[in-house]
Amino acid sequence: PLPLPSPLSLPPPMEEFLGPQPEYDEEEEEKKYYRRKKLGVVKNVLGASVGGMIIYSVYMGLLQMQLILHYDETYREVKYGNLGLEDIDKKMLMGINVTPIIALLYTPILIRFLGTKWMMFLASGIYALFVSTNYWERYYTLVPSAVAIGAAIVPLWASLGTYITRMAQQYYEYVNYKEDHVQEQKKLPKGVCHRYVIIFQSVFFIIFHLSLVFAEFPQRLFLHQFLSDYNHTLYNVKHCGAEGSGMIEGFNRTVLKHLPRSLLLIQVESVLMGAAFLSMIIFLAVCGAAYRPTEEIDLRSIGWGNIFQLPFKHLRDYRLRLLIPFFIYSGLDSLFSVTGLTLSYGVCTVGLEWLYLLVMVYGLSCSLFSCLSLSLLRLPRYVSLLGGAVIHGPLLVFLLFWSPAPRSPDQLPYLLVVIALWGMGSALNKTGLSILLGMLYEDKERLDFVYTIYHWWQAIAIFIVYLWTGLIMRAKLSILLVILLLACFCYWTMERRLAKNMHFRLPRIPRPKHKVKGYRYLEEENSDESNSEESDEDDDEEHQEEVIREDFGGDAGSQGSDSTRERRGGARGRRRRRDDDYEQAGEREEREKEGERGIEKE
Amino acid sequence: MCYFSVPFIFLEQCIYESITNLIFLYLRSGLEEVFPDVRSLCILHSSSSLPADSFSHIPLLEHLYLDGSHLAKVTSGAFAGLPKLRFLHILVSSSWGGVNVTLEPGVFQGLSSLEELTLAGMSLALAPPALLDPLVRVRSLRVDRAGARDLGELFCLLSPGMEKLETLELPDSMVSSIQNGGCSGSNPWPTVLLSRIRILDLSGNPVRRVEPKSLSVFQNLSSLSLSMVDVWVGQLWGSGMGRVNKLYLSSYTLKQFTPSLSDLCTLVVKHGVESLDLHLALITAFTAEVMKRCGPGLRQLSVTSEDLSGMDLGFWTGTGQIQGLMMVLTKLTNASFCSAGGGRVWNLTSLILHENHLTEITTDQFSCMPLLERLDLSGNHISSLAHRALQGIPLLRVLDLTHNKISLLGEDDFEGLPALEVLLLEGNKISGGIAHGVFRRQHRLQDLSLGEIDIIYQLYLNMLFLGFPTKLQHLLIDTGPGTYLTVGHVPAPEFPMVLELRGKMIQSSDCENNMFPMVRELKVGEGTKFDCNNIFLAPYFLNLESFEFSANPEKFATPYTTINQLRKLKRLKLTNLNFSNHTDPSVTFRNLTELRSLVLINCRLNFLTRSMFTDLVSLRVLRLYSESPLILLEGVFIPLLSLSTLVFDQVDFRCDCSNGWLLDWADNSRKTQVVLLQRQQCIWHYQRLNFLSTMERLCQTEDDFLSYVSTTATVCTLLCLALGYRFLRWPCVVLFFRLRGWVERRVGRRWWRRKRRMGGQWEELIEGEEGEEVRYDAFVSFSSGDEAWVLGEMAPMLEEGEPRLRLCLHHRDFEVGKGIVDNIAENIYCSRRTVCVLTRRYLRSDWCGLEMRVATHRLLSEHSHRLILIFLEHISPFELSAFHRLAKLARTRTYLDWPQDEDERVTFWERLRRNIAERDADELHDPPEAS
């Protein structure tokens, strides 16, 4: 620091700050610095988990409360008369469930443009807007906000997945800051950050699944006192469970004993609104950026056209292709557990007044059994996914033959056991998939594409569930079972191929082009001129490489870039190595290359 | 037309008394909405306590009716601020026996003008001692159904200050024994006060015993009411009371009180009773002999609800002084008082034989009562009037024969009644015809009712009178199934008339006559037809001010939009009209600019729209009653500029928040009081819900909307601010500077030109300043950890070589006493180059960061300044990437590394020196490649 020009001219703290510090220990300082950084990463993970948990609690709690209220004929007619609330609700659900279908087109662009943190913040804002529109339920408020939610679901989840995985990578970097590959910002060795991916994803899901518990608070604390008992609501219900069809056939059109005061509703909604706002603040203030500014600029600079294409190109990778059935199953499972299991089996048997318990138990079991995924630290990675399938498979068969009688509250314990088991399977499934993706794709440049694909397929599956609402229960269960078996088969195939070192085709991530105006980097306008000329050359080469790559799935690219770098290299250019941006397919070869390069480097 | 099915008779009265300035509401929403100039107030109070100062903002209040059926506590000062209140009625419970209500001591504080106080259904047991002290001007005190067992409970509450108290009523309590037990604490009754009492009402109490001397306080009563259970009347005169003008005795329940007439007469004589009322009492031996004992003092005798069918009708000969006789519900089968009196003359002026079993009026029936002025024979079974039946009573002014069975009105029936002013004949089925000239002698007739006319298809009005009584003011004709009404040629009546026409079909053949224009008030009932040659009859009553019309909605087919021609109409009441079929409701009320009151009952209107009421600018009162759902479109009451009272008798709303405007309107309109909205219900499907509470529950549209707008705005603002700060900050900053630069260039050029014109001395000055500005060749920015290197190697190498460079080193060249920041900025701006000596420590130092930032800023703002980076040690991109600007610089600018190799250092110094020393002109045009 600056020595003091005159001791009298500065206040004591500044003096201290500026004065020479003999006991300055660089090593120790560095350690402290990276400890702070590690804590920051943990804070980010917890922030994202809690933020996501709160916003989903609010969203699901509100949606459930409103759907129940709007289901009640009296409430609807009295409060909204000729407004056609039922129609609006249908449109709203349609907006939420159908819009995500086109999410694949814009999600990567959105994430790359905003960055994961800001994407999560924006999405939480959209959810908060949806909460606020529930004060004033009109066609022109509810439907647009539902469409907005539908549009935000896939980006939110893709950025959450990317964020958590990326945090695991950062954590690894901060733990091993002395390693060369970290210092030089090279590609991390394969498998080094799996450990953190497993822990972080598990923690995320442990916290996130609690949202199902909190989502029932409005139901338990507010709506419960207004609900009629099962003798009234289930009066005309003839079949439950496997024999039923649709949601609940013959469910009474009125479910409320008496109508809630609108002031009370406003109060409840205000509490929810406050929670939504809190989660926005958490995303904004607690979560740090997932990528460093330079990285973010690079991510953004590969060209929007490329960003748009890359998710589709990634679908050529057989690993992703073979996981698609599992993605679909995961989506089917998440909606089936809420609509099929809790409604057609649970509510149909014990009545609406126990809905909150069913969902709470489901959420608790999901959250609790997400811990099981931590076992992947010791066990092979297929344990989680296949374990989930092993639980769900027999359960599905059991459900195919189980039709509890309506209006039989004595069945409640059995239902809770079934639902808890199902929750266990779901938890293994969800955490397993996220962890698996984080392990398979360690490249920080393509995380968002992979998670986008995953959640897009999930959204498609949710759309399918939305379409099949009226189907008979056995058909639904059979579809689930078939897809589960297919998913297991495909997954097993994938693992076998990987074990056989079969090459997979990965699209190359193009080199970043910094053609953007200088203000973004605070530099002279022409500062990038020379670079961009060079990168144009690179582009040509890359183009060729890509063709080669796609033909052989091998790694032929790195030499080219090396040569460019050498051309430039008179002044010990410690420029950031762009070479790393090249994608590597067939990672073993890549590691060898990496070794060579490392030697060449220093 | 019944407002309530509940037994709140007084409430009904309350409504009728003065509908224009009466307020009626639940005390749930608070009384703040009551206008301060209200005089009468009826309140249904649904909460359990009445807080203090409830009414203090209505200081002009004179009448207050409070129905607090759940009332359990009245706070002290509840009626404070009502100096003008004259009548106060508090109903707590409609049950017998009295409910305990906690009254705080100062409840009636401030009611200095109160004249009448009624407490109904409230037990007095919990009343605090000085409760009634503030009521100094009270004249009448009534405590209904208090469940009191002793008179002392009421009497001991009275305060000596109530000097004007004259009436004391304790009806329907449990007082079974009248005794003077004194007050608690062995105080006596307030004797002085009680002696001033004129009216004492103890009816409805099961009095079994009257103690001797117990009523001795009351020496001058004008009225006393008592109900007895098996009491010997003799106990009454033993009670020590003085004179009683009017005595009302009844049996508590049927047949429990059987006084003998002789005892009653003794009572009459002893206490100077002038008027004796007996109700439900079983009187034996009603004969002239016994009556003699009553003496001449008895003027009025009234016997009700007793079986007197076998009595001696000559009893009156015993006293002879009775002027008024009333026998109601006494099962009399004949009224031959005259023949039983054996020819004596009776000075009776009023004879009321209502609800008896008389079947005929025989000849000379009342001839012994020459002074008779009022004869009421209504509610009997009289089927015929004998020849000369009503002879000998020439002074008779009022004759009531309603609800008998008279079927024929003969020519001479009313011949002997020349003074008759009121003749009421409705309720008889007159099917035998009406003789011409039946009322020919009644020239003074003012009020005539006639009906029901059966099978008479033509009624010639002038033929009934043969000389129309020009003083006639009220005419009622019940035409039964219907008739052609012909007025004929009659002189115009002297006074404005009230005409009531009942009957199904009323048709008139001469609609333009002298009588109709004099009719100010017209009531038409139950009509299926009311027309004149198939044209609605009402418009022929040219000067009509009040019109009540009730029709049969199924059959009435005449269009009645011509009501709008009655421009002088002030009151209009339409019942059971069928607007939906025949009449365009939007024009029916046009032109009625004088209309003050409009009542619409079951008019089968589906909608009330704004266009219907556009002309009703004077309308004060609007009453709506509809059994079918009625939809009030938004803004319907806005044209009614003078509307002060809007009464919803019964309007079935739809349970729909689109009616929310009505609540807002009712809340916000300061001129209009909306009455009984609280009682309305709304329907949907199969349920009837209370309108207000449902709407309140569900339709808080304003709060909803406000919350929506505010939260949405907040969320959007947060989103925009955060995202904007993140992504648009720098574009905006750059835009700002570019704009500023542009403006400065435009403005500055002109300024420059002007300055040149002024002379060259400025230029020199500026050049001199510029020359002075560059004090150093290079500003060296380094962290003090690297001081050794800078002082030991860098400074000697650069400052001692050729060309000699001037370096700015902070510990050496900073001006003492100046702020660090100023020093940094000034010295950087006084140097041609900035050299940054980069080490890890440098990166972590804040001051160095500041120096770097200033230098970068200068680099950007002026393209001339050069920033030279020297990496003294190896710093990895990973570490550098945290400093995003520096990383960028390191990536885009050339920089120097401190070589570890001794030999290379010579070249390093040379290059550094060359870089620092290069002239500006070269830099601008030909940026040298440093490394």
CSV table of C-alpha atoms in Angstrom, one decimal, chain B residues 42 55 87 106 108 171 194-195 228 245 260 289 303 342 402 491 501-502 528 596 617 785 809 907:
chain,number,residue,atom,x,y,z
B,42,CYS,CA,-84.3,3.7,13.8
B,55,PHE,CA,-74.7,9.4,18.4
B,87,PHE,CA,-88.2,10.3,22.5
B,106,GLY,CA,-73.9,7.5,33.2
B,108,PHE,CA,-78.5,8.6,30.1
B,171,PRO,CA,-96.9,-3.3,31.6
B,194,LEU,CA,-95.3,9.5,42.8
B,195,SER,CA,-98.0,11.8,44.0
B,228,MET,CA,-106.2,-9.0,37.7
B,245,ASN,CA,-110.8,9.4,36.1
B,260,SER,CA,-119.6,-8.3,40.2
B,289,GLU,CA,-130.9,-2.3,39.3
B,303,VAL,CA,-116.8,-3.6,27.6
B,342,GLY,CA,-139.2,1.4,27.9
B,402,THR,CA,-118.7,-1.5,6.9
B,491,PRO,CA,-121.5,20.2,-10.6
B,501,LEU,CA,-111.8,2.9,-7.1
B,502,ARG,CA,-111.5,-0.8,-6.4
B,528,THR,CA,-107.6,-5.7,-15.0
B,596,ARG,CA,-91.6,13.5,-5.3
B,617,VAL,CA,-85.5,15.6,-11.1
B,785,GLY,CA,5.8,-3.9,-1.0
B,809,LEU,CA,6.9,8.4,-7.0
B,907,THR,CA,16.5,-4.6,-23.2
